[in-house]
Amino acid sequence: MQQRNQLAPLPLHRLQGGQLWCVAATMTRGSLAQVEALARALTPSRKLFIARDNGLHEPPRIVRIRFELVQHPPQKVTRLLEWLQADARGLLRDGKSTLVFCNSIQTCRFVQHTLREQGVLALACHGGMPTRMRDAAVEQFANGTADVLICSDLMARGIDWPFVGRVLSFDAPATYHHFLHRAGRLRRGGDCITLIRRARREQDLAMMIAKRFPERTHWQVMEQQPSLGRDRLRP
């Protein structure tokens, strides 16, 4: 929540004594403190009521969570291509669109270029693109021009696409809240898959999520098989 920026243009002096409603997808302690301060300024004689839900700060209950541990970075590309170049039962032919999240503009560009080289039609949407190009990519994705959209966390909030059935995090989310926003694109259910490196931060985040939602979290480990010189997936 960014109350300062959002509320600055409002004539707050006219709201004295009125009712104040604040709605957010996530509520941190800091944002709650700001709302409480704002409520006291506008309606000092009234109490602030906070409506909570048991699902607050949780991914949708119908989302399946999966982590895959890779041994080295190139395996991320290998696994992504395996997902997107599967057979008739694979991702690109199951009627569900896919969001692929990356943590940087450079990675978004790299992933899109790599997929295109392998014959996978993938659109991109990130902060390094002009607004008109981002809007065009979003419109094409919504119209079904491509089944895959490579994006930054720019697309992790405020988007409701019922046709999206899969969220793939090529880069692990930076924080739990970033994970929540990505998984939130699957409000109607689906698979939220995250590639995890051996970095301590990424593994700690994955373990925390797995402990919090053990009944719907699955792990897989990608191993390198030296004798064959290729990667294989071990359940």
Short mmCIF file of C-alpha atoms in Angstrom, two decimals:
data_model
loop_
_atom_site.label_atom_id
_atom_site.label_comp_id
_atom_site.label_asym_id
_atom_site.label_seq_id
_atom_site.Cartn_x
_atom_site.Cartn_y
_atom_site.Cartn_z
CA MET A 1 0.00 0.00 0.00
CA GLN A 2 1.23 3.50 -0.79
CA GLN A 3 -1.25 5.69 1.08
CA ARG A 4 0.86 8.82 0.84
CA ASN A 5 0.95 8.80 -2.95
CA GLN A 6 -2.63 7.62 -3.40
CA LEU A 7 -4.26 9.94 -0.88
CA ALA A 8 -2.25 13.09 -1.56
CA PRO A 9 -4.60 14.36 -4.33
CA LEU A 10 -7.74 13.83 -2.19
CA PRO A 11 -9.43 16.74 -0.37
CA LEU A 12 -8.94 15.13 3.05
CA HIS A 13 -10.32 18.17 4.87
CA ARG A 14 -13.73 17.36 3.38
CA LEU A 15 -13.64 13.82 4.76
CA GLN A 16 -13.51 14.84 8.40
CA GLY A 17 -16.04 12.79 10.36
CA GLY A 18 -16.85 10.50 7.44
CA GLN A 19 -16.22 6.82 6.92
CA LEU A 20 -12.88 5.55 5.69
CA TRP A 21 -12.43 2.22 3.88
CA CYS A 22 -8.97 0.88 3.05
CA VAL A 23 -8.56 -2.29 1.03
CA ALA A 24 -5.30 -4.06 0.21
CA ALA A 25 -4.17 -7.43 -1.10
CA THR A 26 -1.58 -7.63 1.68
CA MET A 27 -1.33 -5.76 4.97
CA THR A 28 2.05 -5.30 6.62
CA ARG A 29 2.59 -3.79 10.06
CA GLY A 30 3.92 -0.62 8.48
CA SER A 31 0.94 -0.12 6.19
CA LEU A 32 -1.48 -0.89 9.04
CA ALA A 33 0.19 1.76 11.18
CA GLN A 34 -0.23 4.30 8.39
CA VAL A 35 -3.92 3.46 8.04
CA GLU A 36 -4.42 3.78 11.80
CA ALA A 37 -2.73 7.19 11.80
CA LEU A 38 -4.88 8.32 8.88
CA ALA A 39 -8.05 7.10 10.59
CA ARG A 40 -7.20 9.00 13.78
CA ALA A 41 -6.65 12.18 11.78
CA LEU A 42 -9.96 11.90 9.93
CA THR A 43 -12.23 10.39 12.58
CA PRO A 44 -10.58 10.81 15.99
CA SER A 45 -13.76 9.90 17.90
CA ARG A 46 -14.42 6.67 16.03
CA LYS A 47 -12.84 3.26 16.30
CA LEU A 48 -10.97 1.60 13.47
CA PHE A 49 -12.32 -1.86 12.64
CA ILE A 50 -10.10 -4.33 10.83
CA ALA A 51 -11.70 -7.15 8.83
CA ARG A 52 -9.47 -10.20 8.60
CA ASP A 53 -9.72 -13.54 6.88
CA ASN A 54 -8.06 -16.85 7.68
CA GLY A 55 -6.63 -16.80 4.16
CA LEU A 56 -4.93 -13.45 4.64
CA HIS A 57 -1.31 -13.55 3.51
CA GLU A 58 -1.80 -16.99 1.98
CA PRO A 59 -1.88 -18.10 -1.65
CA PRO A 60 -5.30 -19.21 -2.92
CA ARG A 61 -6.18 -22.53 -1.32
CA ILE A 62 -6.66 -24.22 -4.69
CA VAL A 63 -3.11 -23.43 -5.82
CA ARG A 64 -0.60 -26.30 -5.90
CA ILE A 65 2.89 -25.21 -4.78
CA ARG A 66 6.00 -26.86 -6.15
CA PHE A 67 9.71 -26.19 -5.72
CA GLU A 68 12.46 -27.63 -7.89
CA LEU A 69 16.04 -27.45 -6.67
CA VAL A 70 18.60 -26.97 -9.45
CA GLN A 71 22.28 -27.82 -9.04
CA HIS A 72 23.57 -25.06 -11.32
CA PRO A 73 22.01 -22.12 -13.26
CA PRO A 74 21.94 -23.72 -16.76
CA GLN A 75 19.53 -26.32 -15.42
CA LYS A 76 16.94 -23.58 -15.06
CA VAL A 77 16.86 -23.16 -18.83
CA THR A 78 16.82 -26.93 -19.33
CA ARG A 79 13.84 -27.35 -17.04
CA LEU A 80 11.93 -24.42 -18.49
CA LEU A 81 12.30 -25.84 -21.99
CA GLU A 82 11.15 -29.24 -20.76
CA TRP A 83 8.02 -27.65 -19.39
CA LEU A 84 7.25 -25.67 -22.51
CA GLN A 85 8.20 -28.23 -25.13
CA ALA A 86 6.38 -31.22 -23.68
CA ASP A 87 4.26 -33.66 -25.65
CA ALA A 88 0.50 -33.52 -26.20
CA ARG A 89 0.00 -33.64 -22.43
CA GLY A 90 2.44 -30.80 -21.89
CA LEU A 91 1.97 -27.18 -20.99
CA LEU A 92 1.57 -25.55 -24.37
CA ARG A 93 -1.23 -27.90 -25.38
CA ASP A 94 -3.30 -28.18 -22.24
CA GLY A 95 -5.36 -25.04 -22.82
CA LYS A 96 -3.74 -23.10 -19.98
CA SER A 97 -1.58 -20.02 -20.34
CA THR A 98 1.66 -19.59 -18.42
CA LEU A 99 3.30 -16.65 -16.65
CA VAL A 100 7.08 -16.89 -16.28
CA PHE A 101 8.45 -14.49 -13.65
CA CYS A 102 12.02 -13.18 -13.64
CA ASN A 103 13.68 -10.83 -11.17
CA SER A 104 15.39 -8.53 -13.66
CA ILE A 105 14.87 -6.98 -17.07
CA GLN A 106 18.02 -8.67 -18.34
CA THR A 107 16.75 -12.10 -17.35
CA CYS A 108 13.37 -11.43 -18.95
CA ARG A 109 15.10 -10.62 -22.22
CA PHE A 110 17.39 -13.64 -21.96
CA VAL A 111 14.53 -16.06 -21.29
CA GLN A 112 12.39 -14.67 -24.10
CA HIS A 113 15.30 -14.86 -26.57
CA THR A 114 16.15 -18.41 -25.49
CA LEU A 115 12.56 -19.61 -25.86
CA ARG A 116 12.22 -18.03 -29.28
CA GLU A 117 15.43 -19.70 -30.42
CA GLN A 118 13.84 -23.01 -29.42
CA GLY A 119 10.64 -22.28 -31.31
CA VAL A 120 8.48 -21.28 -28.34
CA LEU A 121 6.38 -18.18 -28.99
CA ALA A 122 6.71 -16.09 -25.85
CA LEU A 123 5.75 -12.48 -25.21
CA ALA A 124 7.46 -10.22 -22.69
CA CYS A 125 6.34 -7.48 -20.32
CA HIS A 126 8.79 -5.65 -18.06
CA GLY A 127 9.93 -2.19 -17.01
CA GLY A 128 12.50 -1.96 -19.79
CA MET A 129 9.77 -1.73 -22.42
CA PRO A 130 7.83 1.41 -23.40
CA THR A 131 4.29 1.50 -22.04
CA ARG A 132 2.74 1.03 -25.48
CA MET A 133 4.79 -2.13 -26.04
CA ARG A 134 3.83 -3.52 -22.64
CA ASP A 135 0.17 -2.80 -23.31
CA ALA A 136 0.41 -4.49 -26.71
CA ALA A 137 2.04 -7.58 -25.18
CA VAL A 138 -0.64 -7.81 -22.49
CA GLU A 139 -3.39 -7.50 -25.10
CA GLN A 140 -1.81 -10.18 -27.29
CA PHE A 141 -1.43 -12.52 -24.33
CA ALA A 142 -5.05 -11.97 -23.31
CA ASN A 143 -6.19 -12.63 -26.88
CA GLY A 144 -4.32 -15.93 -27.03
CA THR A 145 -1.65 -14.88 -29.53
CA ALA A 146 0.88 -16.64 -27.29
CA ASP A 147 0.51 -19.03 -24.36
CA VAL A 148 3.58 -17.76 -22.52
CA LEU A 149 4.30 -14.33 -21.04
CA ILE A 150 7.77 -13.60 -19.65
CA CYS A 151 7.44 -10.85 -17.07
CA SER A 152 8.90 -9.08 -14.09
CA ASP A 153 7.01 -8.49 -10.85
CA LEU A 154 5.40 -5.59 -12.67
CA MET A 155 2.72 -8.12 -13.65
CA ALA A 156 2.41 -9.72 -10.22
CA ARG A 157 -0.24 -7.32 -8.93
CA GLY A 158 -3.66 -6.16 -10.01
CA ILE A 159 -4.04 -8.59 -12.91
CA ASP A 160 -6.97 -11.01 -13.11
CA TRP A 161 -6.57 -13.49 -15.94
CA PRO A 162 -8.88 -16.50 -15.56
CA PHE A 163 -7.12 -18.29 -18.42
CA VAL A 164 -3.77 -18.42 -16.61
CA GLY A 165 -3.31 -21.88 -15.11
CA ARG A 166 0.37 -21.84 -14.30
CA VAL A 167 2.92 -19.50 -12.73
CA LEU A 168 6.58 -20.40 -13.19
CA SER A 169 9.20 -18.49 -11.23
CA PHE A 170 12.37 -18.77 -13.30
CA ASP A 171 13.94 -16.65 -10.55
CA ALA A 172 12.84 -17.30 -6.99
CA PRO A 173 10.76 -14.46 -5.51
CA ALA A 174 12.72 -12.01 -3.39
CA THR A 175 10.38 -12.26 -0.39
CA TYR A 176 7.33 -14.13 0.85
CA HIS A 177 5.13 -11.23 -0.21
CA HIS A 178 6.53 -11.41 -3.73
CA PHE A 179 5.66 -15.11 -3.72
CA LEU A 180 2.11 -14.30 -2.58
CA HIS A 181 1.59 -11.79 -5.37
CA ARG A 182 2.86 -14.18 -8.02
CA ALA A 183 0.74 -17.05 -6.72
CA GLY A 184 -2.21 -14.67 -6.53
CA ARG A 185 -2.40 -14.64 -10.34
CA LEU A 186 -3.85 -18.16 -9.93
CA ARG A 187 -6.98 -17.07 -8.12
CA ARG A 188 -8.95 -19.78 -9.93
CA GLY A 189 -6.40 -22.47 -9.18
CA GLY A 190 -3.37 -23.93 -10.90
CA ASP A 191 0.30 -24.70 -10.38
CA CYS A 192 2.81 -22.31 -8.84
CA ILE A 193 6.28 -23.68 -9.66
CA THR A 194 9.52 -22.12 -8.45
CA LEU A 195 13.08 -22.96 -9.45
CA ILE A 196 15.35 -22.84 -6.39
CA ARG A 197 19.13 -22.57 -6.53
CA ARG A 198 21.47 -23.57 -3.71
CA ALA A 199 21.53 -19.98 -2.46
CA ARG A 200 20.72 -19.87 1.25
CA ARG A 201 18.11 -17.13 0.90
CA GLU A 202 16.15 -19.00 -1.75
CA GLN A 203 16.22 -22.29 0.13
CA ASP A 204 15.20 -20.65 3.41
CA LEU A 205 12.24 -18.99 1.70
CA ALA A 206 11.17 -22.25 0.08
CA MET A 207 11.43 -24.15 3.37
CA MET A 208 9.39 -21.53 5.17
CA ILE A 209 6.63 -21.77 2.58
CA ALA A 210 6.74 -25.58 2.59
CA LYS A 211 6.42 -25.69 6.39
CA ARG A 212 3.52 -23.27 6.30
CA PHE A 213 1.61 -25.19 3.61
CA PRO A 214 2.88 -28.80 3.86
CA GLU A 215 -0.29 -30.38 2.50
CA ARG A 216 0.00 -28.71 -0.89
CA THR A 217 3.74 -28.26 -1.35
CA HIS A 218 5.86 -30.66 -3.39
CA TRP A 219 9.64 -30.83 -3.87
CA GLN A 220 11.74 -32.10 -6.73
CA VAL A 221 15.50 -32.11 -7.16
CA MET A 222 17.26 -31.89 -10.51
CA GLU A 223 20.47 -33.90 -10.59
CA GLN A 224 23.22 -34.04 -13.12
CA GLN A 225 23.94 -37.54 -14.33
CA PRO A 226 27.64 -37.47 -15.32
CA SER A 227 27.59 -40.78 -17.20
CA LEU A 228 24.96 -39.51 -19.59
CA GLY A 229 26.08 -35.89 -19.60
CA ARG A 230 22.57 -34.55 -19.20
CA ASP A 231 20.17 -33.53 -16.47
CA ARG A 232 17.51 -35.78 -15.11
CA LEU A 233 14.67 -35.11 -12.72
CA ARG A 234 14.47 -37.06 -9.50
CA PRO A 235 11.15 -36.95 -7.58
#
